[in-house]
mmCIF file of C-alpha atoms and ligand atoms in Angstrom:
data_model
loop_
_atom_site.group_PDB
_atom_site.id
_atom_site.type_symbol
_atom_site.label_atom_id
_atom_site.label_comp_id
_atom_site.label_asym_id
_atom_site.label_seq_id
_atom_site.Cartn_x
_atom_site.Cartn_y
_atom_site.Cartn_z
ATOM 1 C CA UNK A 1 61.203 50.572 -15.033
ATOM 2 C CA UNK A 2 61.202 54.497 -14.247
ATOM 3 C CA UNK A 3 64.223 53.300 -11.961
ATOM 4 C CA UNK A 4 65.918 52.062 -14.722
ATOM 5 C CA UNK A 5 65.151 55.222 -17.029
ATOM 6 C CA UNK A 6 65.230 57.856 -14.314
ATOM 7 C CA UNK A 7 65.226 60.846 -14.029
ATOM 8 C CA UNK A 8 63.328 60.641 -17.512
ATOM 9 C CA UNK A 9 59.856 58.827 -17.047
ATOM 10 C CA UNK A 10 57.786 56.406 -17.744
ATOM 11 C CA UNK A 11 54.634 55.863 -19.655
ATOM 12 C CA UNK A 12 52.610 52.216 -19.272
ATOM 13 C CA UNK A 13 51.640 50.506 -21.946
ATOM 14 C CA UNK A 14 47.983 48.953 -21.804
ATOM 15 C CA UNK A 15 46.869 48.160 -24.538
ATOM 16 C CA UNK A 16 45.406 45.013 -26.190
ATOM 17 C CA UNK A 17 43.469 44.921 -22.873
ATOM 18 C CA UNK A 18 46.651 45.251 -20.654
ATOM 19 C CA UNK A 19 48.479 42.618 -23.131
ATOM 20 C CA UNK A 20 45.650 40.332 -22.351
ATOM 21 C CA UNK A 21 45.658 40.172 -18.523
ATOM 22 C CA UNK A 22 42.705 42.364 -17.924
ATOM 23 C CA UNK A 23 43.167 46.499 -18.851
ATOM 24 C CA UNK A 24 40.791 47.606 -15.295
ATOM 25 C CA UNK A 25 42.633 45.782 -13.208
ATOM 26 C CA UNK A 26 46.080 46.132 -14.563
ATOM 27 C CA UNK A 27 45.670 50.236 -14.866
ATOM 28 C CA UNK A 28 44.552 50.215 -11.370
ATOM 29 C CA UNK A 29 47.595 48.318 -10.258
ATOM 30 C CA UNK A 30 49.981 50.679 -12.000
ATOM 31 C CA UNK A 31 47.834 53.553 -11.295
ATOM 32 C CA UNK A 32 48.693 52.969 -7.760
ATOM 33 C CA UNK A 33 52.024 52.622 -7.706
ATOM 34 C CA UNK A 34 51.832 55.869 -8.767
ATOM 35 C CA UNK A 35 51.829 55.474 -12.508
ATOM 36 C CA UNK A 36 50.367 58.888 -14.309
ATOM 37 C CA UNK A 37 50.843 58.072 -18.070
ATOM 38 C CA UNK A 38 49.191 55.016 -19.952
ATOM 39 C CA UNK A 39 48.943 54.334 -23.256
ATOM 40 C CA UNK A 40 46.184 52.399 -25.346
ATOM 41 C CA UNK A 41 45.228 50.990 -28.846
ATOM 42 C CA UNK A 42 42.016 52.307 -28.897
ATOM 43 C CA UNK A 43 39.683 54.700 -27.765
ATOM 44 C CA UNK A 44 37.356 52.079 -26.640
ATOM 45 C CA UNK A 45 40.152 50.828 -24.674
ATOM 46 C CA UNK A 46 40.813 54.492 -23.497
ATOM 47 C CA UNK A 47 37.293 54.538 -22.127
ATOM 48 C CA UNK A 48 37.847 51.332 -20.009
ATOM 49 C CA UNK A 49 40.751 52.509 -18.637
ATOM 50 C CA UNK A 50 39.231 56.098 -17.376
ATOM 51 C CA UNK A 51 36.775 54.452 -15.992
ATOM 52 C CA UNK A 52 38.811 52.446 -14.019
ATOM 53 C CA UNK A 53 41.824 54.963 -12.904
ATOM 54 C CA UNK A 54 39.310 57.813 -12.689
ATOM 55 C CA UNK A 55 40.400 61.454 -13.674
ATOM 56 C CA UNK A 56 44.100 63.226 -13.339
ATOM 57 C CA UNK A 57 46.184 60.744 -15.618
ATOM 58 C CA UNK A 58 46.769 61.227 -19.410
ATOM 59 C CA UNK A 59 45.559 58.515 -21.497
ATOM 60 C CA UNK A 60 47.168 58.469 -24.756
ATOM 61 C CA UNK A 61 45.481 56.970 -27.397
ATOM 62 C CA UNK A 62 48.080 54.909 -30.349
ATOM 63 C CA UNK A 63 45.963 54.215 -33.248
ATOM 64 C CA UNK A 64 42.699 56.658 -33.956
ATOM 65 C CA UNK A 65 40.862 56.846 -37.079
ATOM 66 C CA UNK A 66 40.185 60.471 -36.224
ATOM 67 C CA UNK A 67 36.924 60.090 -38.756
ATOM 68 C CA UNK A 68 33.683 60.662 -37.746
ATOM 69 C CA UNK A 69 32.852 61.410 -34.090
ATOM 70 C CA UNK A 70 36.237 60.166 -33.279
ATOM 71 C CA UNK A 71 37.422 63.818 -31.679
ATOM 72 C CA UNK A 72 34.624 64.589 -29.760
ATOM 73 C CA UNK A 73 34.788 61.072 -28.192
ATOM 74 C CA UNK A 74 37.978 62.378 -27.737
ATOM 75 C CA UNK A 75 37.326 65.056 -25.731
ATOM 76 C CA UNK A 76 34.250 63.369 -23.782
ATOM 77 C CA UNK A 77 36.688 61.063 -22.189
ATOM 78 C CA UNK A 78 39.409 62.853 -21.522
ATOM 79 C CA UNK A 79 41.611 61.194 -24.005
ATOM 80 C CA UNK A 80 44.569 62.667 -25.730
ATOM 81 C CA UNK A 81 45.104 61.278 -29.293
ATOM 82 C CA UNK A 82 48.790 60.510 -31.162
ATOM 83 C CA UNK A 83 48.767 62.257 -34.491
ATOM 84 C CA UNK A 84 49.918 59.794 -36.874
ATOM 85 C CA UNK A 85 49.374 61.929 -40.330
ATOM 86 C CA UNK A 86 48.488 65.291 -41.646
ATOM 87 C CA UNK A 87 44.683 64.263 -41.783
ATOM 88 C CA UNK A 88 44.878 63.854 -37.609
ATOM 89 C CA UNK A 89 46.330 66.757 -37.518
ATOM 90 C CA UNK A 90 44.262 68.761 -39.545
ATOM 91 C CA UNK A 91 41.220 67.156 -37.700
ATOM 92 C CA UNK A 92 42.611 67.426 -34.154
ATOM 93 C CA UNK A 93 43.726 70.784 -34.797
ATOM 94 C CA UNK A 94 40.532 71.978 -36.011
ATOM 95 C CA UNK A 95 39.090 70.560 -32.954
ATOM 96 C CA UNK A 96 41.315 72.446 -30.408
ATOM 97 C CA UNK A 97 40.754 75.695 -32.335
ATOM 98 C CA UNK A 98 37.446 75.469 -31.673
ATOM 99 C CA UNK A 99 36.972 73.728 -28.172
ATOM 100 C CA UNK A 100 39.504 76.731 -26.553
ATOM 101 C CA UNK A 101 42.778 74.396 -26.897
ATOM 102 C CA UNK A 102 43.738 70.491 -26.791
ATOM 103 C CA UNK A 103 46.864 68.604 -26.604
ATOM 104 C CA UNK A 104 48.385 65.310 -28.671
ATOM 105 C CA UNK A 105 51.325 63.742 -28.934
ATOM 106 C CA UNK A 106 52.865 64.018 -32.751
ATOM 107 C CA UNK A 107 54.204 61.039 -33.946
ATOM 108 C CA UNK A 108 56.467 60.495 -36.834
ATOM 109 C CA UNK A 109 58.110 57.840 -38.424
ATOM 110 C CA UNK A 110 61.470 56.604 -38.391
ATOM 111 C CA UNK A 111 61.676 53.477 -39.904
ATOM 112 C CA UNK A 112 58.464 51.302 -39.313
ATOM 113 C CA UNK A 113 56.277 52.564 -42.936
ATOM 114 C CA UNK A 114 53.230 51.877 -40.411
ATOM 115 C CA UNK A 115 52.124 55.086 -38.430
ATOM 116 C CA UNK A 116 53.647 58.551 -37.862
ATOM 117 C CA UNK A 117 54.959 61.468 -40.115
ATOM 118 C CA UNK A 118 56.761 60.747 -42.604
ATOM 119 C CA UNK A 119 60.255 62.652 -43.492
ATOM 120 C CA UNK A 120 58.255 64.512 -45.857
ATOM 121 C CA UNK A 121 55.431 65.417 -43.987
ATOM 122 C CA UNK A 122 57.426 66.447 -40.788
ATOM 123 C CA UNK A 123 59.264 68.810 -42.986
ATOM 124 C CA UNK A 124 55.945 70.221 -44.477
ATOM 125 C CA UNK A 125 54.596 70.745 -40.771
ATOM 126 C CA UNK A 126 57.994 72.311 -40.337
ATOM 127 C CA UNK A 127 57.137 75.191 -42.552
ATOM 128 C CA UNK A 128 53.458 75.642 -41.506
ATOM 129 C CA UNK A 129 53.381 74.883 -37.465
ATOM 130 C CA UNK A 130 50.051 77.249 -37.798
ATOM 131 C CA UNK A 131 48.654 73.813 -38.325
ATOM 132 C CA UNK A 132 49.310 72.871 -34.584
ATOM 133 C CA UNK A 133 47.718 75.876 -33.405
ATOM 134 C CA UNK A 134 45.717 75.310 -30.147
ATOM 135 C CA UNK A 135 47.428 71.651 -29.714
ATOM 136 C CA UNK A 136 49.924 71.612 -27.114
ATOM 137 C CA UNK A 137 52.128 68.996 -28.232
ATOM 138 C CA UNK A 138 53.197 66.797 -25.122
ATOM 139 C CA UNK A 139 55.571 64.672 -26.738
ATOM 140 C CA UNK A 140 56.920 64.165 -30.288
ATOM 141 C CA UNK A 141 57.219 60.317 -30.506
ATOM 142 C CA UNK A 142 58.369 57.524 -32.791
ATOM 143 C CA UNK A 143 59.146 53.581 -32.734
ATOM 144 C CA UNK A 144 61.887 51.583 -32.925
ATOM 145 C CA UNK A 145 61.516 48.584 -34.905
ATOM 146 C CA UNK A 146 64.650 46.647 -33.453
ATOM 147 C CA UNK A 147 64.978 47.109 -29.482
ATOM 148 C CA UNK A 148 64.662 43.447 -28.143
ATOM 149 C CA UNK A 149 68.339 43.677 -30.447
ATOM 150 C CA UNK A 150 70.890 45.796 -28.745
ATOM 151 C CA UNK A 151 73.363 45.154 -31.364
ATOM 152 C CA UNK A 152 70.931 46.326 -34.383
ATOM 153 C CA UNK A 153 71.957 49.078 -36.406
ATOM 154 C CA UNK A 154 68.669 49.824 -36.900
ATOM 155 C CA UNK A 155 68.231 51.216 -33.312
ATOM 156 C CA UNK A 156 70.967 54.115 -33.658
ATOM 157 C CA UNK A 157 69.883 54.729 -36.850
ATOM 158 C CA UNK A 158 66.206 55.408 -35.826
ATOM 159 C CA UNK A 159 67.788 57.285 -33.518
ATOM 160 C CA UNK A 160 69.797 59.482 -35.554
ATOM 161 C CA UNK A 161 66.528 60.269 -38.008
ATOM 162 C CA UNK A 162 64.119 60.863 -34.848
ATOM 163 C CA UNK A 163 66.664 63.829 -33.853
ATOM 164 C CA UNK A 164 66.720 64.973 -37.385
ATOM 165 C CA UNK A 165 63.246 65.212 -37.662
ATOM 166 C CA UNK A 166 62.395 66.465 -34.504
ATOM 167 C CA UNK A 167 65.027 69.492 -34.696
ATOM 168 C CA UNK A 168 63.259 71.289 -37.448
ATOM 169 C CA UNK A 169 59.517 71.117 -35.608
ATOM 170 C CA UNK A 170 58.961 73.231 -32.588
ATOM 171 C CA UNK A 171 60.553 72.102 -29.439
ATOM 172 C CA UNK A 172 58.815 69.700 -27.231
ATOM 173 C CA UNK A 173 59.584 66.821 -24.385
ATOM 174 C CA UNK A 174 60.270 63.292 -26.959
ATOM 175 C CA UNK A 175 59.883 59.791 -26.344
ATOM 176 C CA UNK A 176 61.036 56.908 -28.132
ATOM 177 C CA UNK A 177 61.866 53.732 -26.489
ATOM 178 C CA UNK A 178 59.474 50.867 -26.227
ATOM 179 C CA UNK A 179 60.628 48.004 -23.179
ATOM 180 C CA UNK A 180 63.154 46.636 -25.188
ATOM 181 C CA UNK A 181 64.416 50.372 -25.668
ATOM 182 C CA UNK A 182 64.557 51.232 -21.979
ATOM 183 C CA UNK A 183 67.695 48.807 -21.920
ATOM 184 C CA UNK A 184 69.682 50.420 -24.743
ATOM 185 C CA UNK A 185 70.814 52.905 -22.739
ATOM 186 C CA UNK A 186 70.034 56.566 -21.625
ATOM 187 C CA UNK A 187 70.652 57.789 -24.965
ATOM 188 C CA UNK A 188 67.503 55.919 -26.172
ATOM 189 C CA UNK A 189 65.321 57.340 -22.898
ATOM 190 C CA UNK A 190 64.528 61.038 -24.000
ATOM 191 C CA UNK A 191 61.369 62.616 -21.512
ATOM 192 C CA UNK A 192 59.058 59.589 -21.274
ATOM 193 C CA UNK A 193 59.851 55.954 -22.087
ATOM 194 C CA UNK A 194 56.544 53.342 -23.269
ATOM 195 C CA UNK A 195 57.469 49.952 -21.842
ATOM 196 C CA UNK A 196 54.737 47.343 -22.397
ATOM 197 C CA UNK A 197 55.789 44.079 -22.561
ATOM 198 C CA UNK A 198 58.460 44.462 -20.062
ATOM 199 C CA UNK A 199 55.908 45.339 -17.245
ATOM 200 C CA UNK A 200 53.938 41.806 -17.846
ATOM 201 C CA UNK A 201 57.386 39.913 -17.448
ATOM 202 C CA UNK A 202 57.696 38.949 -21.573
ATOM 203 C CA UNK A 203 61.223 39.219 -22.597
ATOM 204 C CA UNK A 204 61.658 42.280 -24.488
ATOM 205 C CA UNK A 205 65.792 42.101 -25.000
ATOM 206 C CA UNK A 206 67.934 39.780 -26.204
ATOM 207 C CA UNK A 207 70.544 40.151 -23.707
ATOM 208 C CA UNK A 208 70.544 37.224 -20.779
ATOM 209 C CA UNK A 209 71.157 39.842 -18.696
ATOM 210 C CA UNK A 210 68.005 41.159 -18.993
ATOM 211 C CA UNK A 211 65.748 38.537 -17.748
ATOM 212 C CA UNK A 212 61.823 39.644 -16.812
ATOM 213 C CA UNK A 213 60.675 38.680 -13.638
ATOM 214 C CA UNK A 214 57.613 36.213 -13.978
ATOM 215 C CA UNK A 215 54.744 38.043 -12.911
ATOM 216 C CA UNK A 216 51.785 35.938 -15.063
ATOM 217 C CA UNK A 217 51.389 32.089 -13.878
ATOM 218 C CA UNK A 218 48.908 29.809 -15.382
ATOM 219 C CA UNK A 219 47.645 26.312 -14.743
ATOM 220 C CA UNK A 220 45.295 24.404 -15.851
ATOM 221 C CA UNK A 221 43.530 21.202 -14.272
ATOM 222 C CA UNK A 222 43.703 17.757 -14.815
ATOM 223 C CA UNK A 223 40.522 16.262 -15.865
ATOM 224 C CA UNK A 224 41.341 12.590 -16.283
ATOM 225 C CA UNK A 225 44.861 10.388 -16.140
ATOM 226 C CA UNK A 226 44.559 7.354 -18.220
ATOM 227 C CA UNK A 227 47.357 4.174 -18.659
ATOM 228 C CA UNK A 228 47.253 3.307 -21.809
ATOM 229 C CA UNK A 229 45.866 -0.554 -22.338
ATOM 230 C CA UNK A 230 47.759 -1.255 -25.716
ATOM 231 C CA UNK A 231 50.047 0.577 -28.249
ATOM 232 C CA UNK A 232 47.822 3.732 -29.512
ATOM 233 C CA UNK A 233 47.446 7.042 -30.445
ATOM 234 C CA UNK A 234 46.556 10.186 -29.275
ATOM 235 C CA UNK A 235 44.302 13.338 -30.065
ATOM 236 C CA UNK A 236 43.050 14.661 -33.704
ATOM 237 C CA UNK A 237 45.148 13.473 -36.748
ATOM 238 C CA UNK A 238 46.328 10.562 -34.465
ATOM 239 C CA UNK A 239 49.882 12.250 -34.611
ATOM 240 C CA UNK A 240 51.754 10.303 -31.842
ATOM 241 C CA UNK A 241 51.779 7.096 -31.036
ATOM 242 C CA UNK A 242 52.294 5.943 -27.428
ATOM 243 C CA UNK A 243 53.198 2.557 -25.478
ATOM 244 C CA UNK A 244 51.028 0.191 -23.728
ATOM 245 C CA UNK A 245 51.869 1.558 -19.867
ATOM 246 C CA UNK A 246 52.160 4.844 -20.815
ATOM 247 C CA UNK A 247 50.293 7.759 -18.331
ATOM 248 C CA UNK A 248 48.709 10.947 -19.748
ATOM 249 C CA UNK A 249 46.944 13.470 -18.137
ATOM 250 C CA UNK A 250 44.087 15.465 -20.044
ATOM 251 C CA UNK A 251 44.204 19.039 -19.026
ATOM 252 C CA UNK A 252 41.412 21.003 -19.098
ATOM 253 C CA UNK A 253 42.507 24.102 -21.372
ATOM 254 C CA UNK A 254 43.128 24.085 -24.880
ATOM 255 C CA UNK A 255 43.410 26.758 -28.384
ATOM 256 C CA UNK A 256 40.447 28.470 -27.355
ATOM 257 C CA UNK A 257 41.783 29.555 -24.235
ATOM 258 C CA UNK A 258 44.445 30.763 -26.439
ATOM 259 C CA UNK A 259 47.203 27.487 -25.526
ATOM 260 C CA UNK A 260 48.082 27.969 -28.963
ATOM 261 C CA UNK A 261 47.592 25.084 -31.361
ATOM 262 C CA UNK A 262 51.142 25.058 -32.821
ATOM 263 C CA UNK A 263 52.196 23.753 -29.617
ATOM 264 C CA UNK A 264 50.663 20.546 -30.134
ATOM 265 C CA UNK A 265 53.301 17.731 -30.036
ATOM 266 C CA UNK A 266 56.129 20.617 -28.919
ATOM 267 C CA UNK A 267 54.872 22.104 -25.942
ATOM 268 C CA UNK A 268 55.716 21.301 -22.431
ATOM 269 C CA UNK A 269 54.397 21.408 -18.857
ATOM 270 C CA UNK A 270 55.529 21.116 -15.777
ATOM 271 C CA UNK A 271 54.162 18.808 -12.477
ATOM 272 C CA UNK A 272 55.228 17.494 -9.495
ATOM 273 C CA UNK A 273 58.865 19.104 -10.437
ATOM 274 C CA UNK A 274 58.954 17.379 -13.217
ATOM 275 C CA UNK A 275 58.879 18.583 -17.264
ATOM 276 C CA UNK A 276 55.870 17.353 -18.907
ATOM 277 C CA UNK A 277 55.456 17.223 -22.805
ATOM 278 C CA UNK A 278 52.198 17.632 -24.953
ATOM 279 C CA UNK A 279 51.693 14.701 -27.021
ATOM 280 C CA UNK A 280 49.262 14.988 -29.665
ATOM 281 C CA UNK A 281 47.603 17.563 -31.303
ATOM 282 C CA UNK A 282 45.915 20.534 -28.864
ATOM 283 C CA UNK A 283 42.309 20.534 -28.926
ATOM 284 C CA UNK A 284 40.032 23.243 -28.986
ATOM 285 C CA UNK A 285 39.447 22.562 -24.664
ATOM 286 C CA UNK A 286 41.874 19.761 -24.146
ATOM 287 C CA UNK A 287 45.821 19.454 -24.049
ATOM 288 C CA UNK A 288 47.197 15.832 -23.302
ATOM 289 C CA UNK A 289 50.409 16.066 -21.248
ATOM 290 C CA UNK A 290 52.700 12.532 -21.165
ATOM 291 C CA UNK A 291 52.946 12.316 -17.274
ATOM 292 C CA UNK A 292 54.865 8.893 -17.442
ATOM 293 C CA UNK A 293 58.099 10.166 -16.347
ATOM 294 C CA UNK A 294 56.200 11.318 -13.145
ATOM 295 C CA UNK A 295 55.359 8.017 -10.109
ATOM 296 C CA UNK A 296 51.817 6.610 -10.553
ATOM 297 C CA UNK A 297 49.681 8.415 -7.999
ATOM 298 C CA UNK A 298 51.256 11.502 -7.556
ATOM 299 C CA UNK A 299 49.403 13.514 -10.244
ATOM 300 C CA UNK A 300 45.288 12.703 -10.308
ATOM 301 C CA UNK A 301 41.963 14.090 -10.951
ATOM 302 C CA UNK A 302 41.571 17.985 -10.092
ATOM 303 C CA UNK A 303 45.733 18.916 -9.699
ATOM 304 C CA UNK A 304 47.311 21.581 -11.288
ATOM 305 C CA UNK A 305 49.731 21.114 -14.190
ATOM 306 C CA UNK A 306 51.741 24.247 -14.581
ATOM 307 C CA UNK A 307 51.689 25.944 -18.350
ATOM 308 C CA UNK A 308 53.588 29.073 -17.356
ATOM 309 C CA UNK A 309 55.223 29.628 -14.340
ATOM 310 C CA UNK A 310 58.793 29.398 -12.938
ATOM 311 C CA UNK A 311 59.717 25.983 -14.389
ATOM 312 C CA UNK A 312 58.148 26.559 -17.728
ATOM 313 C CA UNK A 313 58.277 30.526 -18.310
ATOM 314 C CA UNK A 314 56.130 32.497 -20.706
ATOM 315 C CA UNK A 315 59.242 32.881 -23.007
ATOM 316 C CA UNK A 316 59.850 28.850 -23.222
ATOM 317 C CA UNK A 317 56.019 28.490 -23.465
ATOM 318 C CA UNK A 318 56.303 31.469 -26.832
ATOM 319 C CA UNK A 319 59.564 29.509 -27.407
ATOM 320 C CA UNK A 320 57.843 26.236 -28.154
ATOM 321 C CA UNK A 321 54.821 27.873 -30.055
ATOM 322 C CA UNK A 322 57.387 29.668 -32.265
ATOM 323 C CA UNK A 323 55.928 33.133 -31.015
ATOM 324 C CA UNK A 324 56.440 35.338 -28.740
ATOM 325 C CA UNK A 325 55.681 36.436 -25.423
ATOM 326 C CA UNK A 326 53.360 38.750 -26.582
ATOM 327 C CA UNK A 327 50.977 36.899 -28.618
ATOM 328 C CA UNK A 328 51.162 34.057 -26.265
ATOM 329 C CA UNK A 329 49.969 36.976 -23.296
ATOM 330 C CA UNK A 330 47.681 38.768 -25.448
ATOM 331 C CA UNK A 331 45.730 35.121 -26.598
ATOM 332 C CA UNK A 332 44.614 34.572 -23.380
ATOM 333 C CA UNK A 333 41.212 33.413 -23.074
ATOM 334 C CA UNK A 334 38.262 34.896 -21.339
ATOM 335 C CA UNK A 335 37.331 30.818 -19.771
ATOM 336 C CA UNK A 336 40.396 31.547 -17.042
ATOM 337 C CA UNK A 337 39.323 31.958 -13.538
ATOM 338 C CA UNK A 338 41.770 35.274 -13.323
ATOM 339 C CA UNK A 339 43.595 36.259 -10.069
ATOM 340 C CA UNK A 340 45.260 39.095 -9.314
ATOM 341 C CA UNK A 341 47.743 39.340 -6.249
ATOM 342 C CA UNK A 342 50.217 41.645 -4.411
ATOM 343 C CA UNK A 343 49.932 45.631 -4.502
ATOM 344 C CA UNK A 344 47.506 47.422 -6.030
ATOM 345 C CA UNK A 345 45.616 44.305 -7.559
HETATM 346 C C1 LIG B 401 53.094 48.580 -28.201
HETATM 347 C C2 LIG B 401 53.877 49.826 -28.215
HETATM 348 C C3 LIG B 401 54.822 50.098 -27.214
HETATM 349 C C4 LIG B 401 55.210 49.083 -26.170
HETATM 350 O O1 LIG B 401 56.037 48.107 -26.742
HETATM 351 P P1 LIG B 401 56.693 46.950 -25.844
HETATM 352 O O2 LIG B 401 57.620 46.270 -26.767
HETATM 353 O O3 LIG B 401 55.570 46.078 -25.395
HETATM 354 O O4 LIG B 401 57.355 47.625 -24.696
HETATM 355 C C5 LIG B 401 55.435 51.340 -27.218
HETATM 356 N N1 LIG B 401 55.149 52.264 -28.170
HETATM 357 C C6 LIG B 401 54.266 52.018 -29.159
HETATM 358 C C7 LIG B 401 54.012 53.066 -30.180
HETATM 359 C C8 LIG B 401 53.610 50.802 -29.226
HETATM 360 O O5 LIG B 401 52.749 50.552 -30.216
#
């Protein structure tokens, strides 16, 4: 990524434990490779990850309440907050004033209506920047709501605003594209870029050319294959009917290890090089693949049906859920033996 956006940088994007494949080990990994910026959800989140990459790096913090003891855990943990509103601010800065000095990132809005400034409220901190006093402002930031879309209008016009905005505040390094923003072009790159999904190989732009490598695989084990005796059907609901002869294989994974339920009768597998189709409903710990396409005795007890890999990638997998990569990464269960290869794992 930092290849792609250099010489502006990069920022990694952690949150929702790592996007579900395991924030200690994943911040470690990029930690390693030399990563020095990370961004999380929470502060919980935040405190996992310190522990984990240790001290130097900033840990930037997306969403924080700021009520309550929220700045001195803060503080404790080395964590560096995004100011989303004038309340943060007020808090934050308060906090600084009296702790000798902080820093934040100030966030503002350019099109989302979730988090950030608003056009209003920048221009208000515009004409009282006493209220940043002892905050060192690393970055101004804001979100683009259309990236994985080169051809939105919506990106150049978040674009356009963000500059606005940011022109009448006091100067500081910006950042603005998400993954899918790293590939609209240097324009979009600013000081620091935040790619998350791209990083965990989910498609973040809807340009072929822009294929993720597959870094997550997942399989899950057969527990039984059955030939069916006489015309029947299969799972919860009996929604599908199969033929007398037919082979399935019951795989031992199902909703609760997040193999999402809507891909009951629509999902597919792969096996022995061949493409494998759910049939019936997903259960809550079994999915029944339709392995009759595939020679009696090749697939038994104990092998290894591929749910996302190279055959069947994480996009087809979203693809047949009607999701996305994201929510397919980020439902993960916790009942997954987990391993983590190559560099830095
Ligand atoms: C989640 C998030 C990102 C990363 O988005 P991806 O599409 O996963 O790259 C970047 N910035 C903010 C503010 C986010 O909430």
């Amino acid at each position: 990524m930092s290849t792609i956006t250099a010489p502006s940088s990069c920022g990694a994007v952690v949150k929702a434990d790592g996007y579900g494949l395991g924030l200690a080990k994943v911040g470690s990994a990029l930690s390693k490779t030399g990563c020095t910026r990370f961004f999380v959800a929470t502060i919980d989140e935040g405190i996992t990850l310190r522990r984990s990459i240790g001290a130097g790096s900033k840990i930037y913090v997306l969403n924080v309440t700021m009520v309550g003891d929220a700045a001195a855990e803060l503080d404790d943990h080395d964590l560096t907050p995004v100011l989303n509103s004038p309340f943060d601010i007020a808090v934050w800065g308060t906090h600084c004033r009296s702790f000798g000095g902080g820093r934040a990132i100030l966030a503002l809005d350019t099109g989302m209506q979730r988090l950030g400034l608003s056009p209003s409220e920048a221009q208000d901190l515009a004409g009282a920047t006493d209220r940043l006093d002892g905050v060192t402002i690393d970055y101004v930031m804001s979100h683009l709501a259309c990236a994985e879309d080169a051809e939105h209008p919506m990106n150049e016009e978040q674009r356009r605003r963000f500059d606005a905005l940011r022109s009448n505040l006091p100067r500081a390094p910006a950042s603005l594209a998400n993954s899918g923003g790293v590939f609209l072009g240097s324009a979009f790159h600013y000081d620091l870029s935040r790619p998350g999904a791209a990083l965990y190989g989910v498609s973040c732009s809807t340009s072929a050319s822009k294929k993720m490598k597959q870094v997550v695989g997942l399989k899950g084990k057969i527990l039984q294959v059955r030939v069916v005796d006489s015309e029947s059907t299969v799972g919860y609901g009996a929604t599908r009917s199969v033929q007398a002869g037919s082979r399935l294989a019951t795989v031992a994974a199902g909703y609760a290890d997040g193999y999402l339920r809507s891909l009951g009768n629509s999902g597919h597998g792969y096996a022995a090089g061949v493409k494998i189709p759910v049939v019936g409903r997903v259960s809550m710990d079994l999915i029944t693949f339709d392995i009759s396409n595939i020679p009696s005795g090749v697939l038994n007890q104990g092998d290894d049906v591929e749910l996302i890999g190279t055959h069947q990638t994480l996009d087809d997998l979203a693809g047949e859920a009607g999701t996305i990569g994201y929510e397919i990464l980020t439902s993960l269960g916790q009942r997954y033996e987990r391993r983590y290869i190559g560099n830095g794992a």
